[in-house]
CSV table of C-alpha atoms in Angstrom, one decimal:
chain,number,residue,atom,x,y,z
A,248,MET,CA,123.1,206.1,270.9
A,249,PRO,CA,120.8,204.7,273.6
A,250,ARG,CA,119.7,201.1,273.2
A,251,ILE,CA,116.1,201.9,272.7
A,252,LEU,CA,116.9,204.4,269.9
A,253,LEU,CA,119.2,201.9,268.2
A,254,LEU,CA,116.5,199.3,268.2
A,255,ALA,CA,114.1,201.8,266.8
A,256,ALA,CA,116.6,202.7,264.1
A,257,LEU,CA,117.1,199.0,263.3
A,258,ALA,CA,113.3,198.5,263.0
A,259,LEU,CA,113.1,201.5,260.6
A,260,ALA,CA,116.1,200.2,258.6
A,261,SER,CA,114.4,196.8,258.3
A,262,GLN,CA,111.2,198.4,257.0
A,263,ALA,CA,113.1,200.5,254.6
A,264,CYS,CA,115.0,197.7,252.9
A,265,SER,CA,112.6,194.7,253.4
A,266,GLY,CA,110.5,195.7,250.5
A,267,ALA,CA,113.4,195.3,248.1
A,268,HIS,CA,113.9,191.7,249.0
A,269,ALA,CA,111.4,189.2,247.6
A,270,PRO,CA,111.3,186.3,250.0
A,271,ALA,CA,111.0,182.8,248.8
A,272,GLU,CA,107.7,181.0,249.3
A,273,PRO,CA,107.6,178.4,252.2
A,274,ARG,CA,108.2,174.9,250.9
A,275,ALA,CA,106.6,171.6,251.9
A,276,ALA,CA,108.5,169.9,254.7
A,277,SER,CA,109.2,166.4,255.9
A,278,SER,CA,110.5,165.1,259.2
A,279,SER,CA,113.2,167.0,260.9
A,280,GLY,CA,116.9,166.2,260.2
A,281,PRO,CA,120.2,166.3,261.9
A,282,SER,CA,120.6,170.0,261.7
A,283,SER,CA,118.5,172.4,263.7
A,284,GLY,CA,116.4,175.1,262.0
A,285,ALA,CA,114.0,174.8,259.1
A,286,PRO,CA,112.7,171.3,258.4
A,287,PRO,CA,114.1,169.6,255.2
A,288,LEU,CA,112.0,169.4,252.0
A,289,ALA,CA,109.7,166.6,251.1
A,290,LEU,CA,111.1,165.4,247.8
A,291,ASP,CA,110.7,163.1,244.8
A,292,PHE,CA,113.6,162.0,242.7
A,293,ASP,CA,113.6,165.0,240.4
A,294,GLU,CA,113.3,167.5,243.2
A,295,TYR,CA,116.1,165.8,245.1
A,296,MET,CA,118.4,166.1,242.1
A,297,ARG,CA,117.3,169.5,241.0
A,298,ALA,CA,120.3,171.9,240.7
A,299,ASP,CA,119.5,175.4,239.4
A,300,PHE,CA,123.0,176.3,240.5
A,301,ALA,CA,125.9,174.3,242.0
A,302,ALA,CA,125.3,172.5,245.3
A,303,ALA,CA,127.5,173.4,248.2
A,304,ASP,CA,130.3,170.9,248.5
A,305,GLY,CA,131.3,172.4,251.8
A,306,PHE,CA,131.3,175.7,253.8
A,307,ASP,CA,134.1,178.1,254.6
A,308,PHE,CA,134.5,181.1,256.8
A,309,PRO,CA,134.0,184.2,254.6
A,310,PHE,CA,137.3,185.9,255.6
A,311,GLY,CA,141.0,185.1,255.8
A,312,ASP,CA,142.0,181.6,254.9
A,313,GLY,CA,138.5,180.2,255.0
A,314,ARG,CA,139.3,178.1,258.0
A,315,GLY,CA,138.7,180.8,260.6
A,316,GLY,CA,142.2,182.3,260.5
A,317,GLY,CA,144.7,183.8,258.2
A,318,SER,CA,146.7,187.0,258.1
A,319,TYR,CA,145.9,190.3,256.4
A,320,THR,CA,147.5,193.7,255.8
A,321,ASP,CA,145.9,197.0,256.9
A,322,ALA,CA,145.6,199.0,253.6
A,323,ALA,CA,146.0,202.3,255.5
A,324,THR,CA,149.2,201.5,257.4
A,325,GLY,CA,150.7,198.5,255.6
A,326,ARG,CA,151.0,196.7,258.9
A,327,SER,CA,150.1,193.0,258.9
A,328,TYR,CA,148.0,191.1,261.5
A,329,ALA,CA,147.4,187.4,262.1
A,330,GLY,CA,143.9,186.1,262.8
A,331,TRP,CA,140.3,187.1,263.2
A,332,TYR,CA,137.9,187.1,266.1
A,333,ALA,CA,134.1,187.2,266.7
A,334,ALA,CA,133.5,190.5,268.5
A,335,THR,CA,129.7,189.7,268.9
A,336,ARG,CA,128.6,186.1,268.9
A,337,PHE,CA,125.5,184.3,267.8
A,338,ALA,CA,122.4,184.7,270.1
A,339,GLU,CA,124.5,187.0,272.4
A,340,HIS,CA,122.3,189.5,274.3
A,341,TYR,CA,123.9,192.9,273.8
A,342,SER,CA,122.9,196.6,273.4
A,343,LEU,CA,120.9,195.9,270.2
A,344,GLY,CA,119.0,192.9,271.5
A,345,ILE,CA,119.7,189.3,270.5
A,346,HIS,CA,122.4,189.0,267.9
A,347,PRO,CA,121.2,186.7,265.0
A,348,GLY,CA,124.7,186.2,263.5
A,349,GLU,CA,128.4,186.9,264.2
A,350,ASP,CA,130.4,190.1,263.9
A,351,TRP,CA,133.9,189.4,262.7
A,352,ASN,CA,136.9,191.7,263.1
A,353,GLY,CA,140.5,191.4,262.1
A,354,ALA,CA,142.9,190.8,265.0
A,355,GLY,CA,144.3,194.3,264.6
A,356,GLY,CA,141.0,195.8,265.8
A,357,GLY,CA,139.6,199.2,264.8
A,358,ASN,CA,139.4,199.7,261.1
A,359,THR,CA,142.5,197.6,260.3
A,360,ASP,CA,140.3,195.1,258.3
A,361,LEU,CA,138.6,197.8,256.2
A,362,GLY,CA,138.6,196.8,252.6
A,363,GLN,CA,139.6,193.1,253.2
A,364,PRO,CA,138.0,190.6,250.9
A,365,VAL,CA,134.7,188.9,251.8
A,366,HIS,CA,134.3,185.5,250.3
A,367,ALA,CA,131.1,183.4,249.6
A,368,VAL,CA,130.9,180.8,252.3
A,369,ALA,CA,129.8,178.2,249.7
A,370,ASN,CA,128.5,177.7,246.2
A,371,GLY,CA,125.2,179.4,245.7
A,372,ARG,CA,123.3,182.2,243.9
A,373,VAL,CA,123.0,185.8,244.9
A,374,VAL,CA,119.4,186.7,245.7
A,375,PHE,CA,120.0,190.2,247.2
A,376,ALA,CA,122.8,192.8,246.7
A,377,ARG,CA,121.8,196.4,247.6
A,378,ASP,CA,122.5,199.4,249.7
A,379,CYS,CA,120.1,199.3,252.7
A,380,GLY,CA,121.1,202.6,254.1
A,381,ARG,CA,121.3,203.5,257.8
A,382,LEU,CA,123.0,201.0,260.1
A,383,TRP,CA,123.1,198.2,257.5
A,384,GLY,CA,124.9,199.7,254.5
A,385,ASN,CA,125.6,197.4,251.6
A,386,VAL,CA,124.0,193.9,252.1
A,387,VAL,CA,124.5,190.7,250.0
A,388,ILE,CA,122.5,187.5,250.5
A,389,VAL,CA,123.4,184.2,248.9
A,390,GLU,CA,121.1,181.2,248.7
A,391,HIS,CA,122.7,177.7,249.1
A,392,PHE,CA,121.4,174.1,248.9
A,393,PHE,CA,123.3,171.1,250.2
A,394,TYR,CA,123.0,167.5,251.1
A,395,GLU,CA,123.1,166.1,254.6
A,396,ASN,CA,122.6,162.4,255.1
A,397,HIS,CA,119.4,161.6,253.1
A,398,LEU,CA,118.2,165.2,253.2
A,399,ARG,CA,118.4,168.1,250.8
A,400,ARG,CA,118.5,171.3,252.8
A,401,GLU,CA,118.6,175.0,252.0
A,402,ILE,CA,120.2,177.9,253.9
A,403,ARG,CA,121.0,181.6,253.1
A,404,SER,CA,124.2,183.5,254.0
A,405,LEU,CA,123.9,187.2,254.7
A,406,TYR,CA,126.9,189.7,254.7
A,407,ALA,CA,126.3,193.2,255.9
A,408,HIS,CA,128.2,196.6,256.4
A,409,LEU,CA,130.0,195.8,253.2
A,410,GLY,CA,132.3,198.2,251.4
A,411,GLU,CA,132.4,197.4,247.7
A,412,MET,CA,129.9,194.8,246.4
A,413,ARG,CA,131.3,192.7,243.6
A,414,VAL,CA,128.3,190.6,242.7
A,415,ARG,CA,124.8,191.2,241.4
A,416,GLU,CA,121.4,189.7,242.1
A,417,GLY,CA,120.9,186.5,240.1
A,418,GLU,CA,124.6,185.8,239.8
A,419,GLU,CA,125.9,182.3,240.6
A,420,VAL,CA,128.9,182.3,242.9
A,421,ARG,CA,131.5,179.7,243.9
A,422,ARG,CA,132.9,178.8,247.3
A,423,ARG,CA,135.6,181.3,248.3
A,424,GLN,CA,134.7,183.7,245.5
A,425,VAL,CA,135.3,187.3,246.5
A,426,ILE,CA,131.8,188.9,246.6
A,427,ALA,CA,132.5,192.1,248.5
A,428,THR,CA,134.9,193.9,250.9
A,429,VAL,CA,134.7,194.6,254.6
A,430,GLY,CA,133.1,197.9,255.2
A,431,GLN,CA,131.5,200.0,257.9
A,432,ASP,CA,127.9,201.1,258.8
A,433,PRO,CA,127.1,204.3,256.9
A,434,GLU,CA,127.0,206.5,260.1
A,435,GLY,CA,130.4,205.2,261.2
A,436,LEU,CA,128.9,204.2,264.6
A,437,TYR,CA,131.1,201.1,264.8
A,438,SER,CA,134.5,200.1,263.6
A,439,ALA,CA,134.8,198.2,260.3
A,440,HIS,CA,133.6,194.6,260.6
A,441,LEU,CA,131.7,191.8,258.8
A,442,HIS,CA,128.2,191.0,260.0
A,443,LEU,CA,127.5,187.4,259.0
A,444,GLU,CA,124.2,185.5,259.3
A,445,LEU,CA,123.1,182.1,258.3
A,446,ARG,CA,119.4,181.9,257.9
A,447,TRP,CA,117.2,178.8,257.7
A,448,ASP,CA,114.2,181.1,257.0
A,449,ALA,CA,114.1,182.3,253.5
A,450,THR,CA,111.1,184.5,254.1
A,451,LEU,CA,112.9,187.1,256.2
A,452,GLY,CA,113.5,190.5,254.7
A,453,ALA,CA,117.0,191.6,254.0
A,454,THR,CA,117.5,193.7,257.1
A,455,TYR,CA,115.2,191.8,259.4
A,456,TRP,CA,116.2,192.2,263.0
A,457,PRO,CA,114.5,189.7,265.4
A,458,SER,CA,114.7,191.9,268.5
A,459,SER,CA,112.9,194.7,266.8
A,460,ASP,CA,110.0,192.3,266.1
A,461,GLY,CA,109.8,191.0,269.7
A,462,LYS,CA,111.4,187.6,269.0
A,463,ASP,CA,113.2,185.7,271.8
A,464,GLU,CA,116.4,183.6,271.8
A,465,SER,CA,114.6,180.3,271.1
A,466,TRP,CA,113.0,181.8,268.0
A,467,VAL,CA,116.4,183.1,266.8
A,468,ARG,CA,118.0,179.7,267.3
A,469,GLU,CA,115.2,178.0,265.3
A,470,HIS,CA,115.3,180.4,262.3
A,471,TYR,CA,119.1,181.0,262.1
A,472,ALA,CA,122.1,178.8,262.3
A,473,GLU,CA,125.1,179.6,264.5
A,474,PRO,CA,127.7,180.5,261.8
A,475,SER,CA,130.9,179.1,263.3
A,476,ALA,CA,129.4,175.9,264.5
A,477,PHE,CA,127.6,175.3,261.2
A,478,ILE,CA,130.6,176.0,259.1
A,479,ARG,CA,132.9,173.8,261.2
A,480,SER,CA,130.5,170.9,261.0
A,481,HIS,CA,129.9,171.3,257.2
A,482,ARG,CA,133.4,171.8,255.9
A,483,THR,CA,133.0,168.9,253.4
A,484,LEU,CA,129.8,167.8,251.9
A,485,PRO,CA,128.7,165.2,249.3
A,486,VAL,CA,127.3,166.2,246.0
A,487,PRO,CA,125.1,163.4,244.6
A,488,GLN,CA,124.9,165.0,241.2
A,489,SER,CA,128.7,164.5,240.8
A,490,GLU,CA,128.7,160.8,241.7
A,491,PRO,CA,129.5,158.4,238.8
A,492,ALA,CA,126.9,156.0,240.2
A,493,LEU,CA,124.0,157.0,242.5
A,494,VAL,CA,121.0,155.0,243.8
A,495,LEU,CA,118.0,156.9,245.2
A,496,VAL,CA,115.3,154.9,247.1
A,497,ASP,CA,112.0,156.7,247.8
A,498,GLN,CA,110.3,154.6,250.6
A,499,GLY,CA,107.1,156.6,250.4
A,500,ARG,CA,106.6,155.7,246.7
A,501,TYR,CA,108.2,152.3,246.8
A,502,ARG,CA,110.4,153.3,243.9
A,503,MET,CA,114.2,153.2,243.3
A,504,ARG,CA,116.2,155.1,240.6
A,505,LEU,CA,119.7,154.4,239.4
A,506,TYR,CA,121.8,157.2,238.0
A,507,ALA,CA,125.1,156.8,236.0
A,508,GLY,CA,127.1,160.0,235.4
A,509,GLY,CA,124.2,162.1,236.6
A,510,ARG,CA,121.7,160.6,234.1
A,511,VAL,CA,118.9,158.1,234.8
A,512,ALA,CA,120.1,154.6,234.0
A,513,GLY,CA,117.1,152.6,235.5
A,514,GLU,CA,114.1,152.8,237.7
A,515,TYR,CA,112.6,149.9,239.7
A,516,GLY,CA,109.7,149.1,242.0
A,517,VAL,CA,110.8,148.0,245.4
A,518,SER,CA,109.6,146.5,248.7
A,519,LEU,CA,110.9,147.4,252.1
A,520,GLY,CA,111.3,146.0,255.6
A,521,GLN,CA,108.4,144.6,257.5
A,522,GLY,CA,108.5,147.3,260.1
A,523,VAL,CA,107.1,150.7,259.1
A,524,GLY,CA,109.2,153.8,259.8
A,525,GLU,CA,112.9,154.6,260.0
A,526,LYS,CA,115.3,151.9,261.4
A,527,GLN,CA,116.4,152.5,264.9
A,528,VAL,CA,117.8,149.2,266.4
A,529,GLU,CA,118.7,145.7,265.6
A,530,GLY,CA,115.6,143.5,265.0
A,531,ASP,CA,113.0,146.2,264.4
A,532,ASN,CA,112.8,145.0,260.7
A,533,LYS,CA,112.7,148.6,259.5
A,534,THR,CA,114.5,150.1,256.5
A,535,PRO,CA,117.0,152.9,257.4
A,536,LYS,CA,117.0,156.4,256.0
A,537,GLY,CA,120.4,157.9,255.1
A,538,MET,CA,123.3,158.1,252.8
A,539,TYR,CA,125.4,155.0,252.4
A,540,PHE,CA,127.8,153.3,250.0
A,541,VAL,CA,127.9,149.9,248.3
A,542,THR,CA,130.6,147.8,250.0
A,543,ARG,CA,130.0,144.3,248.7
A,544,LYS,CA,128.3,142.4,245.9
A,545,HIS,CA,127.6,138.7,245.5
A,546,ARG,CA,125.6,136.7,243.0
A,547,GLY,CA,124.9,133.0,243.1
A,548,GLU,CA,123.8,130.5,245.8
A,549,PHE,CA,123.4,131.6,249.4
A,550,PRO,CA,123.6,129.0,252.2
A,551,GLY,CA,121.4,128.8,255.2
A,552,GLU,CA,117.7,128.5,255.9
A,553,TYR,CA,116.9,131.9,254.3
A,554,GLY,CA,119.3,131.8,251.4
A,555,ALA,CA,116.5,131.6,248.9
A,556,TYR,CA,115.3,135.0,250.0
A,557,TYR,CA,118.2,136.7,248.4
A,558,GLY,CA,116.9,135.9,245.0
A,559,GLY,CA,120.4,135.0,244.0
A,560,HIS,CA,121.8,138.6,244.4
A,561,TRP,CA,123.1,140.6,247.3
A,562,VAL,CA,124.3,144.3,247.2
A,563,LYS,CA,125.4,145.4,250.7
A,564,ILE,CA,125.6,148.9,251.9
A,565,ASN,CA,127.5,150.3,254.9
A,566,TYR,CA,124.7,150.9,257.4
A,567,PRO,CA,125.1,152.3,260.1
A,568,ASN,CA,126.5,155.6,258.9
A,569,PRO,CA,127.7,158.6,261.1
A,570,TYR,CA,124.2,160.0,261.5
A,571,ASP,CA,122.9,156.6,262.7
A,572,ALA,CA,125.9,156.4,265.0
A,573,GLU,CA,125.4,159.9,266.4
A,574,ARG,CA,121.8,159.0,267.2
A,575,GLY,CA,122.9,155.7,268.7
A,576,ARG,CA,125.6,157.3,270.9
A,577,ALA,CA,123.1,159.9,272.1
A,578,ALA,CA,120.7,157.1,273.0
A,579,ARG,CA,123.5,155.1,274.7
A,580,LEU,CA,123.2,152.3,272.2
A,581,ILE,CA,126.8,152.5,271.2
A,582,THR,CA,130.0,154.0,272.8
A,583,PRO,CA,131.8,157.2,271.6
A,584,ALA,CA,134.6,155.0,270.3
A,585,GLN,CA,132.2,152.9,268.3
A,586,GLU,CA,130.7,156.1,266.9
A,587,ALA,CA,134.2,157.3,265.8
A,588,ALA,CA,135.0,154.0,264.2
A,589,ILE,CA,131.7,154.1,262.2
A,590,LYS,CA,132.4,157.7,261.0
A,591,ALA,CA,135.9,156.9,259.9
A,592,ALA,CA,134.9,153.8,258.0
A,593,TRP,CA,132.0,155.5,256.3
A,594,GLU,CA,134.1,158.4,255.1
A,595,ARG,CA,136.4,155.8,253.4
A,596,ARG,CA,133.2,154.2,251.8
A,597,ALA,CA,134.2,151.1,253.7
A,598,PRO,CA,132.1,148.6,255.7
A,599,THR,CA,131.1,150.1,259.0
A,600,LEU,CA,130.9,148.5,262.4
A,601,GLU,CA,128.1,145.9,262.8
A,602,GLY,CA,127.2,143.8,265.8
A,603,THR,CA,126.0,146.7,267.9
A,604,ARG,CA,122.5,147.5,269.0
A,605,LEU,CA,122.0,149.6,265.9
A,606,GLY,CA,122.1,146.5,263.8
A,607,GLY,CA,123.5,145.9,260.3
A,608,GLY,CA,123.3,143.7,257.3
A,609,ILE,CA,121.3,146.1,255.2
A,610,GLY,CA,121.4,146.0,251.4
A,611,PHE,CA,119.5,145.1,248.2
A,612,HIS,CA,118.4,141.7,247.0
A,613,GLY,CA,115.7,139.8,245.2
A,614,TRP,CA,113.2,137.4,246.8
A,615,ALA,CA,112.3,133.8,247.0
A,616,ARG,CA,109.5,134.3,244.5
A,617,GLU,CA,108.0,137.1,242.5
A,618,TRP,CA,105.8,139.5,244.4
A,619,PRO,CA,103.0,141.7,243.1
A,620,ASN,CA,103.0,145.5,243.2
A,621,GLU,CA,99.5,145.6,244.5
A,622,GLY,CA,100.4,143.2,247.4
A,623,PRO,CA,102.3,143.8,250.6
A,624,ARG,CA,105.3,146.1,250.0
A,625,HIS,CA,106.9,145.2,253.4
A,626,LEU,CA,108.7,141.9,253.0
A,627,SER,CA,112.2,141.9,254.4
A,628,TRP,CA,114.0,142.4,257.7
A,629,GLY,CA,115.0,145.9,256.7
A,630,CYS,CA,116.6,145.5,253.2
A,631,VAL,CA,115.3,146.9,249.9
A,632,VAL,CA,113.8,144.1,247.9
A,633,LEU,CA,113.7,144.1,244.1
A,634,HIS,CA,111.5,142.1,241.7
A,635,LEU,CA,113.1,139.0,240.4
A,636,SER,CA,112.7,140.5,236.9
A,637,ASP,CA,114.8,143.5,237.9
A,638,VAL,CA,117.4,142.4,240.4
A,639,SER,CA,119.9,141.0,237.9
A,640,ASP,CA,119.8,144.2,235.8
A,641,PHE,CA,120.3,146.3,238.9
A,642,TYR,CA,123.1,144.1,240.1
A,643,GLU,CA,124.9,144.5,236.8
A,644,ARG,CA,124.6,148.3,236.7
A,645,VAL,CA,125.4,149.3,240.3
A,646,PRO,CA,129.2,149.3,241.0
A,647,GLN,CA,130.9,148.8,244.3
A,648,GLY,CA,131.4,152.2,246.0
A,649,ALA,CA,128.2,153.7,244.5
A,650,MET,CA,126.4,156.2,246.7
A,651,VAL,CA,123.0,155.1,248.0
A,652,VAL,CA,120.5,157.5,249.4
A,653,ILE,CA,117.4,156.1,251.1
A,654,PHE,CA,114.7,158.7,252.0
């Protein structure tokens, strides 16, 4: 079929099935995060912790062993093959325009992968599972939410040209759950394969095809994620709701909340660093944003000229984290070796490298005197400051190793 006719057919298919898919309403957004695509959501404590279904604890490839490989057996011949490959890659310019996902085939080629299981890439909820007819065939879309540094993010996975669909709309699915089988487009124009998309934009119709709508490559890269790169960089993810102890700090509202076993255990007013904005370098007196862990606690007397400003309590966190380090390495503030060392220590919930231009020595403490809520809320050199009436209670409740998210 000539390219122009194929594009026209894709446009018609998109129109035919888009009405069946009710897109989500756009959400409020905050500053951009470490991933490309849709900006993260602007949240309060309850919205950050909201879990209508299970958060993604990591992403897998939807075929084979989940790591991008694995053997399979051709149901028609009984012959086994090892491996999978992307026949069409993300943002590739080909006969149908700009590809917004990846087309995956079994190593045997042809229809050898017909009927092979298709797995959910992560925990999520099915928002679409219908036959979209010409070119697309059966399509399943799963919505996911996940945590990345201090951000709560949302993405959707789409699976097309499916054989049998094994899930229904509204159903919750788990990572690696079989949701369908590999199929073929209804006209049999192409060999069996799995069409996979990861969409930042939840407003797109089920069979939306950017090239049929005049979109260019930069638009595609903004509204979709490259599946392989995204999956490989998000294999393991934290789930704050599962933490035995969690501290959330909302800089915009000057509030802090402590959770124990997923339940609220305390809430406190706080003050922040003297510098306004997100910490970048040593000496800017700004409070960082990110996900950290408590690595040290001390109560009692503190020596030195500024010892009284601890308010008798010190709860240290492991700033900088891998995202701070990635930013620092890109800005040539630290070396690649220093970045690797910070990442390895953070993953162990251990103290990370200090003494670089990124700075360090960030944590929670009291103050030399009580301070009023209506007064200045920027007191420290970058730490989170508690009221003297609260700091002892917080110190007692937060254990070493607790997750701390400052947003």
